[in-house]
Short mmCIF file of C-alpha atoms in Angstrom, two decimals:
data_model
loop_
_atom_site.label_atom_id
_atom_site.label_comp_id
_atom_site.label_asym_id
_atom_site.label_seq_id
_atom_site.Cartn_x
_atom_site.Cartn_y
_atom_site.Cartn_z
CA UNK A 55 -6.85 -2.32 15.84
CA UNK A 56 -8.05 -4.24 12.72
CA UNK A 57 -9.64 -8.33 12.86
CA UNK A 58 -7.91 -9.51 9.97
CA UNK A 59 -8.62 -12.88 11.18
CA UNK A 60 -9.25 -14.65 14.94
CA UNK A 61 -5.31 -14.81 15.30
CA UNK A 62 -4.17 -11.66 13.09
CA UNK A 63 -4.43 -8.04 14.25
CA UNK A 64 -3.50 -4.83 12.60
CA UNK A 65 -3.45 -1.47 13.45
CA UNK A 66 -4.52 1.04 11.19
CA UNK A 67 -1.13 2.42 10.36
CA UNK A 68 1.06 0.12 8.84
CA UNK A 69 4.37 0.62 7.06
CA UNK A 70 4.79 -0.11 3.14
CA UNK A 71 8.46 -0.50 2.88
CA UNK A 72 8.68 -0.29 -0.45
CA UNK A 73 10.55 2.86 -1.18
CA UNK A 74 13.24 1.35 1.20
CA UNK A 75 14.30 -1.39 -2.03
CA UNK A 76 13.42 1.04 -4.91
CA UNK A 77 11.14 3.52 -7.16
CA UNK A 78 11.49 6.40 -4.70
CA UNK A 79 15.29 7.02 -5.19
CA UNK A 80 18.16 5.93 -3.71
CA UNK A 81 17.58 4.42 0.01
CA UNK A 82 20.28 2.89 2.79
CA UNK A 83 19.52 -0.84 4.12
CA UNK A 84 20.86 0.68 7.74
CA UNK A 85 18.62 3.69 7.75
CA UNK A 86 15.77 1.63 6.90
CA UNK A 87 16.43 -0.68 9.56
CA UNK A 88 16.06 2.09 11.80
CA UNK A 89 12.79 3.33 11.05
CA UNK A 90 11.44 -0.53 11.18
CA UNK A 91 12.62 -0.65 14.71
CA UNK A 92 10.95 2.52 15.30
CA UNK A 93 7.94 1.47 14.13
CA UNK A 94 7.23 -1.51 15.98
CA UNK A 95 8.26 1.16 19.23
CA UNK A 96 5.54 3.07 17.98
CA UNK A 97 3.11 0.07 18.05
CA UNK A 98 3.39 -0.63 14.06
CA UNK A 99 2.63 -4.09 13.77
CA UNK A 100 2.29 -4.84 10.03
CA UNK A 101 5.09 -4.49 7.40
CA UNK A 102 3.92 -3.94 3.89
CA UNK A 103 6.31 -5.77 0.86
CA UNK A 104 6.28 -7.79 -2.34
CA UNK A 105 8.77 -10.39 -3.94
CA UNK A 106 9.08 -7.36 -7.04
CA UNK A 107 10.19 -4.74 -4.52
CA UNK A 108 13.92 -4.74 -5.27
CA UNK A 109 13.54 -7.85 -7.05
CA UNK A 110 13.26 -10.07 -3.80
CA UNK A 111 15.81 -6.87 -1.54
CA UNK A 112 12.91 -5.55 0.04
CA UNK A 113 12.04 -9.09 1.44
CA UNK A 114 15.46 -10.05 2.88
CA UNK A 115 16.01 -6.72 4.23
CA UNK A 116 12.75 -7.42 6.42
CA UNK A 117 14.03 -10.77 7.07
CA UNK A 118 16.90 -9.18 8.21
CA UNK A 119 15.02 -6.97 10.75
CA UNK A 120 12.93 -9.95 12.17
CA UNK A 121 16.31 -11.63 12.74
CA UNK A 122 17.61 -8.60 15.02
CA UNK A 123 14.34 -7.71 16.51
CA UNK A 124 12.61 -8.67 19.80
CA UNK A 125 9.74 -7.18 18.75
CA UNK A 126 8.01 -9.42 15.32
CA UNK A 127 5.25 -7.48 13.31
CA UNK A 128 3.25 -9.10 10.67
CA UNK A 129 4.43 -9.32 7.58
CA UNK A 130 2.17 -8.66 4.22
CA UNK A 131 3.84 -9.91 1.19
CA UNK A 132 2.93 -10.44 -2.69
CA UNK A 133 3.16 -12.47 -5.87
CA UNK A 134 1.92 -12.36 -9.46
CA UNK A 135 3.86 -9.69 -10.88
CA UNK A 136 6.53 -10.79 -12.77
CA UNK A 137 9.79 -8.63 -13.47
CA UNK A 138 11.56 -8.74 -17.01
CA UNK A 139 15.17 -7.25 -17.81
CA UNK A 140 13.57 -5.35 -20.41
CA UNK A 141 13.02 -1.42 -19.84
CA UNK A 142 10.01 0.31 -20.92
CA UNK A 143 10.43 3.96 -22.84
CA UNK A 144 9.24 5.71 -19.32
CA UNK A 145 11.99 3.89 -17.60
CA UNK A 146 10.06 1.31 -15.20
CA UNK A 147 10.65 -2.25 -16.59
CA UNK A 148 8.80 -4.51 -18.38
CA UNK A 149 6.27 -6.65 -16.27
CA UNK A 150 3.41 -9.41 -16.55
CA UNK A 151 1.41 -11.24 -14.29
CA UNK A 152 1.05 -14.91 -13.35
CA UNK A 153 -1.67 -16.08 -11.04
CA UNK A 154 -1.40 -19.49 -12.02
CA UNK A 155 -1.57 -22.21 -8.86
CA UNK A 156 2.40 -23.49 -9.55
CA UNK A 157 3.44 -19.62 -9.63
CA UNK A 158 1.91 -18.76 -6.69
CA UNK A 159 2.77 -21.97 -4.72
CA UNK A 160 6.72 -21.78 -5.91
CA UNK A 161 6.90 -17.87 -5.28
CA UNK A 162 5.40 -18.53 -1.24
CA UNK A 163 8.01 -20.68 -0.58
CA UNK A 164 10.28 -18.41 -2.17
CA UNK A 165 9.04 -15.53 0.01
CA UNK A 166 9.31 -17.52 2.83
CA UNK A 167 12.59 -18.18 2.56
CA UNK A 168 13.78 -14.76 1.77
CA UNK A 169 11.74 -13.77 4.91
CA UNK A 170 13.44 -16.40 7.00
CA UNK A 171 9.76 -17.14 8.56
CA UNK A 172 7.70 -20.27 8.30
CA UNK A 173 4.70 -18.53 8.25
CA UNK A 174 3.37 -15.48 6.02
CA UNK A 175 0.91 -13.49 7.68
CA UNK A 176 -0.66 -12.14 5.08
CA UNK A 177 -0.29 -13.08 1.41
CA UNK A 178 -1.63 -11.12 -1.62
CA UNK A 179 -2.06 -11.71 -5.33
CA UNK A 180 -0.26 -8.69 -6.54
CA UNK A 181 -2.19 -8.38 -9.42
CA UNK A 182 -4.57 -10.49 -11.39
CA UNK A 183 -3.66 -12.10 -14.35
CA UNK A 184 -5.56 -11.77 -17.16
CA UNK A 185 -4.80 -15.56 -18.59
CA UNK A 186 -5.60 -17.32 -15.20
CA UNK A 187 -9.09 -17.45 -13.80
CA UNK A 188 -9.35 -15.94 -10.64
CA UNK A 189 -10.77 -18.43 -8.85
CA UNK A 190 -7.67 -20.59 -9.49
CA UNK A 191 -6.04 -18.05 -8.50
CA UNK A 192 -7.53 -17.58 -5.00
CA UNK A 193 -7.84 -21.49 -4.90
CA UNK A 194 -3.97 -21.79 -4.51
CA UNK A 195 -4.00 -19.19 -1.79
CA UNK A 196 -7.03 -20.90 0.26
CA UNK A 197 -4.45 -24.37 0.05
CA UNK A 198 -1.24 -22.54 1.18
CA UNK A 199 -4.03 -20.89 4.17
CA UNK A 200 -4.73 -24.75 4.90
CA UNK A 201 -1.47 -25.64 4.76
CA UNK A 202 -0.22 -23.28 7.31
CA UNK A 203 2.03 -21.56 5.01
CA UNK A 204 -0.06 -18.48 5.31
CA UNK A 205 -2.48 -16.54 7.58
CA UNK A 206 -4.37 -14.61 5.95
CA UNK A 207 -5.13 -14.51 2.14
CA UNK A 208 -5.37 -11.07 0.58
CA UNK A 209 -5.77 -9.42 -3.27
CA UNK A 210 -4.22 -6.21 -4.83
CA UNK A 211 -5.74 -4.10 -7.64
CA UNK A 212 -8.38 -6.41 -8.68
CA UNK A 213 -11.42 -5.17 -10.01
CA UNK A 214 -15.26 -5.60 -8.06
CA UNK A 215 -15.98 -8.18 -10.59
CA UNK A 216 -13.21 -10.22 -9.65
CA UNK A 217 -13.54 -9.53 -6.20
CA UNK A 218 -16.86 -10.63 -5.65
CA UNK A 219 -15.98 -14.36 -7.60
CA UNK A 220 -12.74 -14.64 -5.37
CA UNK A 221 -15.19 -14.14 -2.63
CA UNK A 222 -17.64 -16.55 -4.02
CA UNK A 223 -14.33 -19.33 -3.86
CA UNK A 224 -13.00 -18.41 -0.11
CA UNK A 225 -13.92 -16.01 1.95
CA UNK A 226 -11.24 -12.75 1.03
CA UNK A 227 -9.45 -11.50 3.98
CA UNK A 228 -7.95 -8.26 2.95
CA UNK A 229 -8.00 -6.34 -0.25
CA UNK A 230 -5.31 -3.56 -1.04
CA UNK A 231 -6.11 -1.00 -3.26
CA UNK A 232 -4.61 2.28 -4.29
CA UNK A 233 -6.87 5.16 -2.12
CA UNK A 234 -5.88 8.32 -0.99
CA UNK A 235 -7.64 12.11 -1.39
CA UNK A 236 -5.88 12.06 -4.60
CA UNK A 237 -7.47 8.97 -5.93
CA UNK A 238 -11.01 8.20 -4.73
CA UNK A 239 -11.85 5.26 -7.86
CA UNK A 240 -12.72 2.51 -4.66
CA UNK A 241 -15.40 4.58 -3.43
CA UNK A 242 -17.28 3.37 -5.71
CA UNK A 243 -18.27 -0.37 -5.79
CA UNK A 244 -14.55 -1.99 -3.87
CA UNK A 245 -15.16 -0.30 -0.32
CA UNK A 246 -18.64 -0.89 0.17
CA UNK A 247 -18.16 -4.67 -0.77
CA UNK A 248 -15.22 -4.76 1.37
CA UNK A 249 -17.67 -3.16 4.41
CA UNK A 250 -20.55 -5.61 3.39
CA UNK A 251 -18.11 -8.34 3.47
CA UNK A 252 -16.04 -8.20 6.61
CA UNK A 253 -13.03 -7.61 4.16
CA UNK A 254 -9.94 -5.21 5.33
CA UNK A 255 -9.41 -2.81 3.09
CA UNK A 256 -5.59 -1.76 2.23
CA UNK A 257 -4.99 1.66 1.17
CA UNK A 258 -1.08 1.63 -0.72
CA UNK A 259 -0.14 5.58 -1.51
CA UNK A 260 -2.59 7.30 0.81
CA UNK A 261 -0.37 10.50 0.23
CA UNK A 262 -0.85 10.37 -3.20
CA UNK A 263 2.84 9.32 -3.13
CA UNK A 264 3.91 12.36 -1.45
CA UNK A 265 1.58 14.90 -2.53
CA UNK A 266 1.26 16.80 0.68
CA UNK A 267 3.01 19.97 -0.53
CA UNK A 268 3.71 22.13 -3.73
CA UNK A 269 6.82 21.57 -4.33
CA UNK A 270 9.08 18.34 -4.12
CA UNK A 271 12.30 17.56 -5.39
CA UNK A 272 12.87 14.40 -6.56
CA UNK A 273 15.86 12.38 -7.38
CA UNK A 274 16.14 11.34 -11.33
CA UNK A 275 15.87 7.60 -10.46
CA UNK A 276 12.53 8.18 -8.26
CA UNK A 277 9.74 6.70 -10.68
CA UNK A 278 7.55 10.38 -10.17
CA UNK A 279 9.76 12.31 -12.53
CA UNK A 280 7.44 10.42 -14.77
CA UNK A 281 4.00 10.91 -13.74
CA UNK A 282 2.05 14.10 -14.95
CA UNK A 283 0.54 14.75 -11.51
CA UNK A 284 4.08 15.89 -10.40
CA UNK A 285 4.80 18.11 -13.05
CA UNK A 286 5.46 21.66 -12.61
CA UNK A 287 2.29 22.57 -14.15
CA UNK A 288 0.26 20.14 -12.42
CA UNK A 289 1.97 20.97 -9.27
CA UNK A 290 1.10 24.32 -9.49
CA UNK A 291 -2.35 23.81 -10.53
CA UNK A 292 -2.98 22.32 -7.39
CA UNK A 293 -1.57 24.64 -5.10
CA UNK A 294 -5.11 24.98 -3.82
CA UNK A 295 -5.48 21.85 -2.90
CA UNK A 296 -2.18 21.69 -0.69
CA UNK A 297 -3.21 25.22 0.78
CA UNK A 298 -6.12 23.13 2.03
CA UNK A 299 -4.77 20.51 3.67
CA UNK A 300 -2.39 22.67 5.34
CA UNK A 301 -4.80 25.12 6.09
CA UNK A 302 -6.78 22.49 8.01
CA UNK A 303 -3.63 21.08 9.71
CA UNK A 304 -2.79 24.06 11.38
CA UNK A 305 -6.12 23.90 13.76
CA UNK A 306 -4.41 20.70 15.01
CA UNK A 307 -0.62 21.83 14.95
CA UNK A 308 -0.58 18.46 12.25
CA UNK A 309 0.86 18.69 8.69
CA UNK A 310 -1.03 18.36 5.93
CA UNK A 311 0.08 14.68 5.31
CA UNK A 312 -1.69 13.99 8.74
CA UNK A 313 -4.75 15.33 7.50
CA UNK A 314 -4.82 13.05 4.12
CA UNK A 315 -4.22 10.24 6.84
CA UNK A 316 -6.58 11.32 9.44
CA UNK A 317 -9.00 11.78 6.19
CA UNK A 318 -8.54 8.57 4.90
CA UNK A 319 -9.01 6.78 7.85
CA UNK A 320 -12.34 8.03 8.96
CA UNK A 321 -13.57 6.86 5.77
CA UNK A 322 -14.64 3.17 6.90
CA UNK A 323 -13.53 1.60 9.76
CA UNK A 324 -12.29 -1.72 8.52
CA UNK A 325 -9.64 0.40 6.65
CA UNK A 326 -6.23 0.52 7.33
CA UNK A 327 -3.37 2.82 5.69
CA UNK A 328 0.49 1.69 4.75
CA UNK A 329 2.28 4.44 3.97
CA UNK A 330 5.77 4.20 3.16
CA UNK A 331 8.89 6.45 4.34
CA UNK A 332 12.49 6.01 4.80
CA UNK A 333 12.40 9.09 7.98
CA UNK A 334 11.65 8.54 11.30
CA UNK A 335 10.54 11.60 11.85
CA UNK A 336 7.47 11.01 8.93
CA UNK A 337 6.85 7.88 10.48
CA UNK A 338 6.33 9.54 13.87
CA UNK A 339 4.05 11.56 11.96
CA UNK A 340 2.06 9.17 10.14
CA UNK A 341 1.04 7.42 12.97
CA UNK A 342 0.41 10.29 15.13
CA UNK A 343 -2.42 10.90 12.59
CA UNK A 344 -4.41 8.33 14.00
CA UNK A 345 -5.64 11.26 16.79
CA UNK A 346 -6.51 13.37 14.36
CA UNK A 347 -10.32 14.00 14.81
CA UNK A 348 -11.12 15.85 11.47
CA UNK A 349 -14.97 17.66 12.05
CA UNK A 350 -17.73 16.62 9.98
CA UNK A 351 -17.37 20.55 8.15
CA UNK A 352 -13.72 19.34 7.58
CA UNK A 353 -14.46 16.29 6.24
CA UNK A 354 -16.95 17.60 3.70
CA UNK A 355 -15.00 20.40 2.61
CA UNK A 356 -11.98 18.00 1.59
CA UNK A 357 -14.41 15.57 0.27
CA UNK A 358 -15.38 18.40 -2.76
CA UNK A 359 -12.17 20.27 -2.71
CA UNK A 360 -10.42 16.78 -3.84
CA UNK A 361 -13.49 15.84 -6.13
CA UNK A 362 -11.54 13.68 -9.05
CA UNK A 363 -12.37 16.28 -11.82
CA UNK A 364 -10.64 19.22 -9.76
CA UNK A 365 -7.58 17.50 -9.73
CA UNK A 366 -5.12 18.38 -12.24
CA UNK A 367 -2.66 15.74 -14.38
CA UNK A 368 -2.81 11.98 -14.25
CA UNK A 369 -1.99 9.62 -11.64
CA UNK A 370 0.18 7.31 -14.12
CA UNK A 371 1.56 7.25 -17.64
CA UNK A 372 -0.45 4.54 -19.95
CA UNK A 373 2.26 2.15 -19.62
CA UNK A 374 3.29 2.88 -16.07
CA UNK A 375 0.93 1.17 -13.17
CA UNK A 376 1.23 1.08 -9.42
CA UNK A 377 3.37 -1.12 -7.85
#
């Protein structure tokens, strides 16, 4: 269990719901109704969403779920990312960013509504905007915080620079960043200032988005036909790597997804992990991986086996970036 603040607590294995709204294929509102109420069974106390996420589905679904269930979990939301009709040549649409104090103000209550809470536990910029200071930016979080409209204030993707002025403006509560053996970039400035800092750090994709075996077959509207990492070739290439991992799993009867979790999360211990699935039987699995003791040989031989420049094909087109 995580501090986020004196009144919010996380575990370290959270759900990102994402893929239940879109970008991973088709999904069904019931089914995914089912695994949230098998989360919060499982002690899974903080949902993972965004106002983008099915352009304002994924919300309402989880408003939905709070409306049926006994049980409430947190809820992590996000604004800044703004969604345009217009498609891109790889398929994902057309977006920009608005961190502007009105935008972030009028998409809360927005949120909120969809929701059907008064309250956001924890609310992120999605991304930073390139035409709005971030301190303005974090400003208009720190008055919806005083306001009551929000918990906990929290940033996606920024970089350290902009990290450490947010910080500089109101103390940072939780920072969400893309980290998983696949992509390590964080290690180097984000995490330690999130340790130094008393900052939660958010890992989104720590399976790589589903890179725990060599072969996966994906639907043509899941956004990964797209991305070179999932390529044949690249696939292939890194057969290794998934021989590892399941290698490794096998001395714990876990599969290798466990091991990227159990990995990932003895890498600092204010970190916590949202993966996403629309299966109960990965959830079960994902948070099983929280008794996963990995040895300190283990460790070290995934840290260099998954060293960035033995990893084969890209993590993104140029135009395409995370969600």
């Amino acid at each position: 269990m995580i501090n986020i603040t004196s009144d919010l607590k996380m575990n370290r294995i959270g759900l990102g719901c994402m893929g239940m709204s879109e970008f991973y294929g088709s999904s069904n509102d019931n089914d995914s109704l089912k695994v949230m109420a098998r989360a919060v069974e499982l002690g899974v106390n903080c949902f993972d969403t965004a106002d983008l996420y099915g352009d304002g589905h994924n919300e309402k679904l989880i408003g939905k779920f709070l409306k049926q269930s006994k049980i409430k979990p947190a809820v992590a939301t996000k604004c800044g990312i703004v969604r345009h009709k217009e498609i891109l040549p790889d398929g994902n649409f057309k977006r920009t960013y608005n961190g502007t104090t009105k935008y972030i103000t009028d998409s809360c209550e927005a949120s909120l509504k969809r929701l059907g809470i008064e309250c956001i536990d924890l609310f992120y910029l999605h991304r930073p905007d390139p035409n709005t200071p971030i301190e303005e930016s974090v400003e208009a979080l720190a008055k919806l915080k005083a306001q009551g409209k929000i918990k906990a204030i929290g940033l996606s993707e920024v970089s350290a620079d902009d990290l450490v002025r947010a910080q500089g403006v109101h103390p940072i509560d939780c920072l969400q960043s893309e980290y998983s053996l696949w992509s390590r970039e964080v290690e180097a400035s984000i995490l330690p200032f999130c340790q130094q800092n008393n900052i939660t750090f958010v890992a989104f994709s720590p399976l790589g988005r589903g890179l725990t075996k060599p072969s996966i077959k994906l639907e043509t509207t899941d956004f990964r036909t797209n991305i070179p990492r999932f390529s044949a070739h690249n696939m292939s290439a890194n057969r290794p790597l998934f021989s590892l991992i399941d290698t490794i799993g096998k001395q714990y009867g876990a599969s290798g997804a466990q091991v990227c979790l159990a990995w990932l999360l003895n890498q600092a211990p204010n970190l916590m992990a949202i993966p996403g699935t629309r299966h109960i039987k990965y959830l079960e699995q994902n948070v099983l991986a929280q008794n996963i003791s990995l040895t300190d040989e283990e460790l070290k031989c995934l840290d260099l086996a998954f060293a960035s420049e033995k990893i084969q094909g890209e993590k993104y087109l140029v135009s395409t970036s995370a969600a």
